[in-house]
Amino acid sequence: MNDSMEAKQIRVRFAPSPTGYLHIGGARTALFNWLFARKNKGKFLLRIEDTDQQRSTGEMVDEILQSLQWLGLDWDEDIWFQSRRMDVYREKAKELLADRRAYHCFCDKPDAEPEDRWQSKCTCHLLTVKEKEELLNQGRQPAIRFWVPDGTTVFKDVVHGSLEFNNAEIDNFIILRADGTPTYYLAVVVDDYEMRITHILRGDDHLSNTPNQILLYHAFGWDLPQFAHVPLILGEDKKRLSKRFGATAVSEYFNSGILPESLVNYLALLGWYPGEDQEIMTQDELIELFSFGGISRKSAVFDQAKLEWVNGEHIKNHSSEELLKFVTDYLLNANLIREEELEEKHDYLIKVLDLFKMRMRMVGDLAKYGRYFFIDPERYDKNALKRYWEKNTKDYLTQFRDRYEKLVNHNAGEIEKTLRVLAGELSVAAAKIIHPVRIVLTGFAVSPGLFEMMEVLGKNVCLQRINRGIETI
């Protein structure tokens, strides 16, 4: 299919049910629709499928909207709520009844009977007019069941190609329940038509009910939209997403250390290939590159480690000034800095981020792994000491401290020069001094560049920590 703008304006929709939080799979569906609309100067519409009044809640609606807004997926036009359109669905069901494309069903659904098995047992189409009148006089409220015609239902799916279903395998299905509420089949078809939806992109768990919907389109005499069914996202165990493997609500990422643009970037790569090996993309780049043709037929696997890598790359691309607004809350919550100090230490925080952000994968990493920028080491890593602390280390550190203390120009270049000159005079590798200095400054064997870090920490802090290490280790 050609994804370019057609004569008819492209209109797509995302239609979540507010019976739960917006999860990763739904967020990707929304994203693909949004990218396709923005790429083609079309409309991205939002519909809340809240016909199940017992399970749908306003809280879930708010959560879904907040999640979409956090991801940057803005929608066009007013939101459609199915719960406000019950009369429309009832009228449409009556139209099919009048055209003899549907009939009254008086069957009682046993509570324990699966929907599909109950469907196939209905024989209400064989009732005479008199028998129907008697049931109505008894106060029986009938449902309305669609009469599936003979033949086959054929349609072309953008992802899966041409598909054909034998109508004999499709039971006459309920379109309006006895209580007057519509089933998914009827409500979604009526809404998609009246919203003028041109392309329906959704998970391929809906593929099996697409023939039912197409039959309704034909019964109403309406043109079909283009269908595109995207394979589901699997967990790392190669099964459907679960709480253990990736089935996380988008709202849980708000304060998890994942940037919204990182999650959008990663979700776009789950089941879609941009046509080149580029993995880190901005929103504008995603819009420019997106097409239905890049959607894979194979299920994608959610990989938390890959998401965190993508997040780290986006963190690197942020200016430290931009990044500061994301990390501030983590620093405050970890008691590494006080609210009243933020303005005073602004320049210091920017220098810290300039140095540390290249090592970050999560926004909270500075507060978690870079505590030494704010407080003295709380302990010295035993493995680091075992590997780098030798019998002559204290002597090397003492000599370095004495020279470092006399340093006039406190910058990374002069600090490095001082250390390497000393190492040369001692006839030892510079690493014999570098690693111990890093340990006494940070508590760890790994950190950003030692000399740059010392420049940022300041001479007084470095001397204090070196002396402490010499005395205590």
Coordinates of C-alpha atoms in Angstrom, one line a residue, residues 82-471:
Q82 CA -18.9 5.2 23.4
S83 CA -21.0 5.4 26.6
R84 CA -22.5 8.6 25.2
R85 CA -23.6 6.9 22.0
M86 CA -25.8 4.1 23.1
D87 CA -28.9 5.4 21.3
V88 CA -26.9 5.5 18.0
Y89 CA -25.9 1.8 18.3
R90 CA -29.5 0.8 19.1
E91 CA -30.8 2.6 16.0
K92 CA -28.2 1.0 13.8
A93 CA -29.0 -2.5 15.2
K94 CA -32.7 -1.8 14.4
E95 CA -31.8 -0.9 10.9
L96 CA -30.2 -4.3 10.3
L97 CA -33.2 -5.9 11.9
A98 CA -35.5 -4.0 9.5
D99 CA -33.4 -5.1 6.6
R100 CA -33.6 -8.7 7.8
R101 CA -29.8 -8.8 8.2
A102 CA -30.4 -9.5 11.9
Y103 CA -33.0 -11.2 14.1
H104 CA -34.2 -11.3 17.6
C105 CA -32.5 -13.8 19.9
F106 CA -34.2 -14.9 23.1
C107 CA -31.5 -17.3 24.2
D108 CA -30.5 -17.2 27.9
K109 CA -26.7 -17.2 28.1
P110 CA -25.7 -19.7 30.9
D111 CA -23.2 -17.9 33.3
A112 CA -20.6 -20.6 32.8
E113 CA -21.0 -21.0 29.1
P114 CA -18.2 -19.6 26.9
E115 CA -19.3 -16.9 24.5
D116 CA -18.4 -18.9 21.3
R117 CA -20.1 -22.1 22.4
W118 CA -23.3 -20.2 23.4
Q119 CA -23.3 -18.4 20.0
S120 CA -23.4 -21.6 18.0
K121 CA -26.4 -23.0 19.9
C122 CA -28.9 -20.3 19.0
T123 CA -31.9 -21.4 16.9
C124 CA -34.0 -18.3 17.4
H125 CA -34.0 -17.6 13.6
L126 CA -36.4 -20.6 13.3
L127 CA -39.0 -19.1 15.6
T128 CA -42.4 -18.3 14.0
V129 CA -43.9 -14.8 14.3
K130 CA -46.4 -16.2 16.8
E131 CA -43.7 -17.7 19.0
K132 CA -41.8 -14.4 19.0
E133 CA -45.0 -12.6 20.0
E134 CA -45.6 -15.0 22.9
L135 CA -42.0 -14.5 24.2
L136 CA -42.3 -10.8 24.0
N137 CA -45.7 -10.9 25.8
Q138 CA -44.0 -12.9 28.6
G139 CA -41.7 -9.9 29.1
R140 CA -38.6 -11.6 27.5
Q141 CA -36.1 -9.0 26.3
P142 CA -34.4 -10.2 23.2
A143 CA -30.9 -9.5 22.0
I144 CA -30.3 -8.8 18.4
R145 CA -28.1 -11.2 16.5
F146 CA -26.5 -10.6 13.1
W147 CA -27.3 -13.1 10.4
V148 CA -24.0 -14.2 8.8
P149 CA -24.5 -14.8 5.0
D150 CA -23.2 -17.7 3.1
G151 CA -19.9 -17.5 1.2
T152 CA -16.5 -16.2 2.2
T153 CA -15.1 -12.9 3.5
V154 CA -12.0 -11.7 1.8
F155 CA -9.9 -8.6 2.7
K156 CA -6.4 -7.4 2.3
D157 CA -4.4 -6.6 5.4
V158 CA -1.5 -4.3 5.0
V159 CA 0.7 -6.4 7.2
H160 CA -0.5 -9.9 6.5
G161 CA -1.6 -9.6 2.9
S162 CA -4.8 -11.1 1.4
L163 CA -6.9 -13.1 3.9
E164 CA -10.0 -15.2 3.3
F165 CA -12.4 -16.6 5.9
N166 CA -15.2 -19.1 5.4
N167 CA -18.4 -17.6 6.6
A168 CA -19.7 -21.0 7.6
E169 CA -17.1 -20.9 10.5
I170 CA -18.6 -17.6 11.8
D171 CA -21.6 -18.0 14.0
N172 CA -24.5 -15.6 13.9
F173 CA -23.2 -13.1 16.4
I174 CA -24.8 -10.8 18.9
I175 CA -24.7 -7.1 18.0
L176 CA -27.0 -5.7 20.7
R177 CA -27.4 -7.4 24.0
A178 CA -30.8 -7.8 25.7
D179 CA -30.0 -5.0 28.1
G180 CA -29.6 -2.6 25.1
T181 CA -25.8 -2.3 25.2
P182 CA -23.9 -3.0 22.0
T183 CA -21.2 -5.6 21.5
Y184 CA -17.7 -4.7 20.4
Y185 CA -18.5 -5.7 16.8
L186 CA -21.3 -3.2 16.3
A187 CA -19.9 -0.3 18.3
V188 CA -16.5 -0.3 16.7
V189 CA -17.9 -0.5 13.1
V190 CA -20.4 2.3 13.6
D191 CA -17.9 4.5 15.3
D192 CA -15.2 3.9 12.8
Y193 CA -17.6 4.8 10.0
E194 CA -19.0 7.9 11.6
M195 CA -15.5 9.1 12.6
R196 CA -14.5 8.6 8.9
I197 CA -11.6 6.4 9.8
T198 CA -9.6 5.5 6.7
H199 CA -7.0 3.2 8.2
I200 CA -7.4 0.8 11.2
L201 CA -4.0 -0.2 12.7
R202 CA -4.3 -2.4 15.8
G203 CA -2.8 -5.6 17.4
D204 CA -3.3 -8.8 15.5
D205 CA -5.3 -10.2 18.4
H206 CA -8.1 -8.4 16.6
L207 CA -7.5 -10.2 13.4
S208 CA -9.9 -13.0 14.2
N209 CA -12.9 -10.6 14.7
T210 CA -12.2 -8.5 11.6
P211 CA -14.4 -10.7 9.3
N212 CA -17.3 -10.0 11.6
Q213 CA -16.7 -6.3 11.3
I214 CA -16.3 -6.5 7.5
L215 CA -19.7 -8.3 7.3
L216 CA -21.3 -5.4 9.2
Y217 CA -19.6 -2.9 6.8
H218 CA -21.1 -4.8 3.9
A219 CA -24.5 -5.1 5.5
F220 CA -24.7 -1.3 6.0
G221 CA -23.4 -0.7 2.5
W222 CA -20.3 1.2 3.8
D223 CA -16.8 1.3 2.2
L224 CA -14.1 -0.6 4.0
P225 CA -11.2 1.1 5.7
Q226 CA -7.7 -0.2 5.2
F227 CA -6.7 -2.8 7.9
A228 CA -3.3 -3.3 9.3
H229 CA -2.8 -5.8 12.2
V230 CA 0.5 -5.6 14.0
P231 CA 2.0 -8.7 15.7
L232 CA 1.9 -8.7 19.5
I233 CA 4.8 -7.8 21.7
L234 CA 6.3 -10.7 23.6
G235 CA 8.2 -10.8 26.9
E236 CA 11.7 -11.9 27.2
D237 CA 10.3 -15.4 27.8
K238 CA 8.9 -15.3 24.3
K239 CA 5.3 -15.4 25.7
R240 CA 2.7 -12.7 25.8
L241 CA 3.7 -9.8 28.0
S242 CA 3.2 -10.4 31.7
K243 CA 3.9 -8.4 34.8
R244 CA 7.2 -10.3 35.1
F245 CA 8.2 -9.6 31.5
G246 CA 7.4 -6.1 30.3
A247 CA 3.7 -5.7 30.8
T248 CA 4.3 -2.5 32.7
A249 CA 1.8 0.4 32.7
V250 CA 3.1 3.4 30.9
S251 CA 2.4 5.5 34.0
E252 CA 4.9 3.4 35.9
Y253 CA 7.6 4.9 33.7
F254 CA 6.8 8.5 34.7
N255 CA 9.2 8.4 37.6
S256 CA 11.3 5.3 36.7
G257 CA 14.2 7.2 35.1
I258 CA 13.0 6.6 31.5
L259 CA 12.6 9.7 29.4
P260 CA 9.4 9.9 27.4
E261 CA 11.2 10.3 24.1
S262 CA 13.3 7.2 24.9
L263 CA 10.2 5.1 25.5
V264 CA 8.7 6.4 22.2
N265 CA 11.9 5.7 20.3
Y266 CA 12.1 2.1 21.7
L267 CA 8.4 1.3 21.2
A268 CA 8.7 2.4 17.6
L269 CA 11.4 -0.2 17.0
L270 CA 9.2 -3.0 18.4
G271 CA 7.9 -4.5 15.2
W272 CA 8.9 -1.7 12.8
Y273 CA 12.1 -1.3 10.9
P274 CA 13.0 2.2 9.6
G275 CA 14.8 0.9 6.5
E276 CA 18.3 1.6 7.8
D277 CA 20.3 0.7 10.9
Q278 CA 19.6 3.9 12.8
E279 CA 18.2 3.1 16.2
I280 CA 18.3 6.4 18.1
M281 CA 15.8 8.8 16.6
T282 CA 14.0 12.0 17.6
Q283 CA 10.2 12.3 17.2
D284 CA 10.6 14.3 14.0
E285 CA 12.9 11.6 12.5
L286 CA 10.4 8.9 13.5
I287 CA 7.6 10.8 11.7
E288 CA 9.7 11.2 8.6
L289 CA 10.8 7.6 8.4
F290 CA 7.6 5.8 9.5
S291 CA 5.6 3.7 7.0
F292 CA 3.3 0.7 7.2
G293 CA 5.7 -1.1 4.9
G294 CA 8.3 -1.2 7.7
I295 CA 6.0 -3.2 10.0
S296 CA 7.2 -6.7 10.6
R297 CA 5.0 -9.8 10.5
K298 CA 7.0 -11.3 13.4
S299 CA 6.3 -10.6 17.0
A300 CA 8.8 -8.2 18.7
V301 CA 10.4 -9.0 22.1
F302 CA 10.4 -6.4 24.8
D303 CA 13.9 -6.1 26.2
Q304 CA 14.3 -3.9 29.3
A305 CA 18.1 -3.7 28.9
K306 CA 17.7 -2.4 25.3
L307 CA 15.2 0.2 26.5
E308 CA 17.7 1.4 29.1
W309 CA 20.4 1.6 26.5
V310 CA 18.2 3.7 24.2
N311 CA 17.4 5.9 27.3
G312 CA 21.1 6.3 27.9
E313 CA 21.7 7.5 24.4
H314 CA 18.9 10.0 24.7
I315 CA 20.3 11.2 28.0
K316 CA 23.7 11.8 26.3
N317 CA 21.9 13.9 23.6
H318 CA 20.3 16.2 26.2
S319 CA 22.1 19.3 27.2
S320 CA 23.0 19.3 30.9
E321 CA 20.7 22.2 31.5
E322 CA 17.8 20.2 30.0
L323 CA 18.8 17.1 32.0
L324 CA 19.0 18.9 35.3
K325 CA 15.2 19.3 35.5
F326 CA 14.9 15.5 35.3
V327 CA 17.5 14.6 37.8
T328 CA 16.7 17.2 40.5
D329 CA 13.9 15.3 42.1
Y330 CA 16.1 12.2 42.5
L331 CA 18.9 14.2 44.1
L332 CA 16.4 15.8 46.5
N333 CA 14.7 12.5 47.4
A334 CA 18.2 10.9 48.1
N335 CA 19.0 13.9 50.4
L336 CA 22.1 14.6 48.4
I337 CA 21.1 18.3 48.0
R338 CA 18.5 20.6 49.6
E339 CA 15.9 22.6 47.8
E340 CA 17.4 25.9 49.0
E341 CA 20.8 24.9 47.6
L342 CA 19.6 24.3 44.0
E343 CA 20.2 27.8 42.8
E344 CA 23.5 28.2 44.6
K345 CA 24.9 24.9 43.3
H346 CA 23.4 25.3 39.8
D347 CA 26.8 25.7 38.0
Y348 CA 28.3 22.8 40.0
L349 CA 25.4 20.5 39.0
I350 CA 25.8 21.4 35.4
K351 CA 29.5 20.5 35.5
V352 CA 28.7 17.2 37.3
L353 CA 26.1 16.4 34.6
D354 CA 28.6 17.3 31.8
L355 CA 30.9 14.7 33.2
F356 CA 28.5 12.0 34.4
K357 CA 25.7 11.9 31.8
M358 CA 27.9 9.9 29.4
R359 CA 27.7 7.0 31.9
M360 CA 23.9 7.3 32.7
R361 CA 21.3 4.9 31.5
M362 CA 18.5 6.0 33.8
V363 CA 17.7 9.6 35.0
G364 CA 18.2 8.4 38.6
D365 CA 21.7 7.1 38.0
L366 CA 23.4 10.2 39.2
A367 CA 21.7 10.0 42.6
K368 CA 22.3 6.2 42.7
Y369 CA 25.8 5.8 41.4
G370 CA 27.3 9.3 41.6
R371 CA 26.7 10.1 45.3
Y372 CA 30.4 10.9 45.6
F373 CA 29.8 14.2 43.8
F374 CA 27.8 15.3 46.9
I375 CA 29.0 13.3 49.9
D376 CA 32.2 11.5 51.0
P377 CA 32.4 7.8 50.1
E378 CA 30.3 5.8 52.6
R379 CA 32.5 2.7 52.0
Y380 CA 35.4 1.5 49.8
D381 CA 34.5 -1.4 47.5
K382 CA 36.3 -4.5 48.7
N383 CA 36.9 -5.9 45.3
A384 CA 38.4 -2.6 44.2
L385 CA 40.8 -2.6 47.2
K386 CA 41.7 -6.2 46.6
R387 CA 42.6 -5.5 43.0
Y388 CA 44.3 -2.1 43.2
W389 CA 45.5 -1.5 46.8
E390 CA 49.1 -2.8 47.2
K391 CA 51.8 -2.5 49.9
N392 CA 53.3 0.6 48.3
T393 CA 50.0 2.3 47.6
K394 CA 49.9 4.5 50.7
D395 CA 53.4 5.8 50.0
Y396 CA 52.4 6.6 46.3
L397 CA 49.3 8.4 47.6
T398 CA 51.2 10.4 50.2
Q399 CA 53.7 11.6 47.6
F400 CA 50.9 12.5 45.2
R401 CA 49.0 14.3 47.9
D402 CA 52.0 16.4 48.7
R403 CA 52.5 17.5 45.1
Y404 CA 48.8 17.9 44.5
E405 CA 48.5 20.2 47.5
K406 CA 51.0 22.6 46.0
L407 CA 49.2 22.7 42.6
V408 CA 48.5 26.3 41.6
N409 CA 46.3 25.8 38.5
H410 CA 43.6 23.3 39.5
N411 CA 42.5 21.8 36.2
A412 CA 42.4 18.4 34.7
G413 CA 45.5 18.9 32.5
E414 CA 47.7 20.0 35.4
I415 CA 46.4 17.3 37.7
E416 CA 47.2 14.6 35.2
K417 CA 50.6 16.1 34.5
T418 CA 51.4 16.1 38.2
L419 CA 50.4 12.4 38.6
R420 CA 52.2 11.1 35.5
V421 CA 55.4 12.9 36.4
L422 CA 55.4 11.4 39.8
A423 CA 54.7 7.9 38.3
G424 CA 57.7 8.4 36.0
E425 CA 60.0 9.3 38.9
L426 CA 58.8 6.3 40.8
S427 CA 59.2 4.1 37.8
V428 CA 55.7 2.7 38.1
A429 CA 52.7 2.6 35.8
A430 CA 50.4 5.7 36.2
A431 CA 47.6 3.2 36.9
K432 CA 49.3 2.3 40.2
I433 CA 48.3 5.8 41.4
I434 CA 45.2 6.5 39.3
H435 CA 43.2 3.6 40.6
P436 CA 43.9 4.2 44.3
V437 CA 43.1 7.9 43.9
R438 CA 39.8 7.0 42.3
I439 CA 38.9 4.6 45.1
V440 CA 39.6 7.1 47.9
L441 CA 37.6 9.8 46.0
T442 CA 34.6 7.7 45.0
G443 CA 34.7 4.4 46.9
F444 CA 34.7 2.5 43.5
A445 CA 37.0 1.3 40.9
V446 CA 35.0 2.9 38.1
S447 CA 34.0 6.6 37.6
P448 CA 34.1 9.3 34.9
G449 CA 37.6 10.4 33.9
L450 CA 39.6 10.8 37.1
F451 CA 41.3 14.2 36.3
E452 CA 38.2 15.8 35.0
M453 CA 36.3 14.5 38.1
M454 CA 38.9 16.0 40.4
E455 CA 38.6 19.4 38.7
V456 CA 34.8 19.3 39.3
L457 CA 35.0 18.1 42.9
G458 CA 37.5 20.8 43.8
K459 CA 40.9 20.7 45.5
N460 CA 39.7 20.9 49.1
V461 CA 37.3 18.0 48.7
C462 CA 39.9 15.9 46.9
L463 CA 42.6 16.5 49.5
Q464 CA 40.2 15.7 52.4
R465 CA 39.3 12.4 50.8
I466 CA 42.8 11.4 49.9
N467 CA 43.9 12.1 53.5
R468 CA 41.0 10.1 54.8
G469 CA 41.9 7.2 52.5
I470 CA 45.6 7.2 53.6
E471 CA 44.6 7.2 57.3

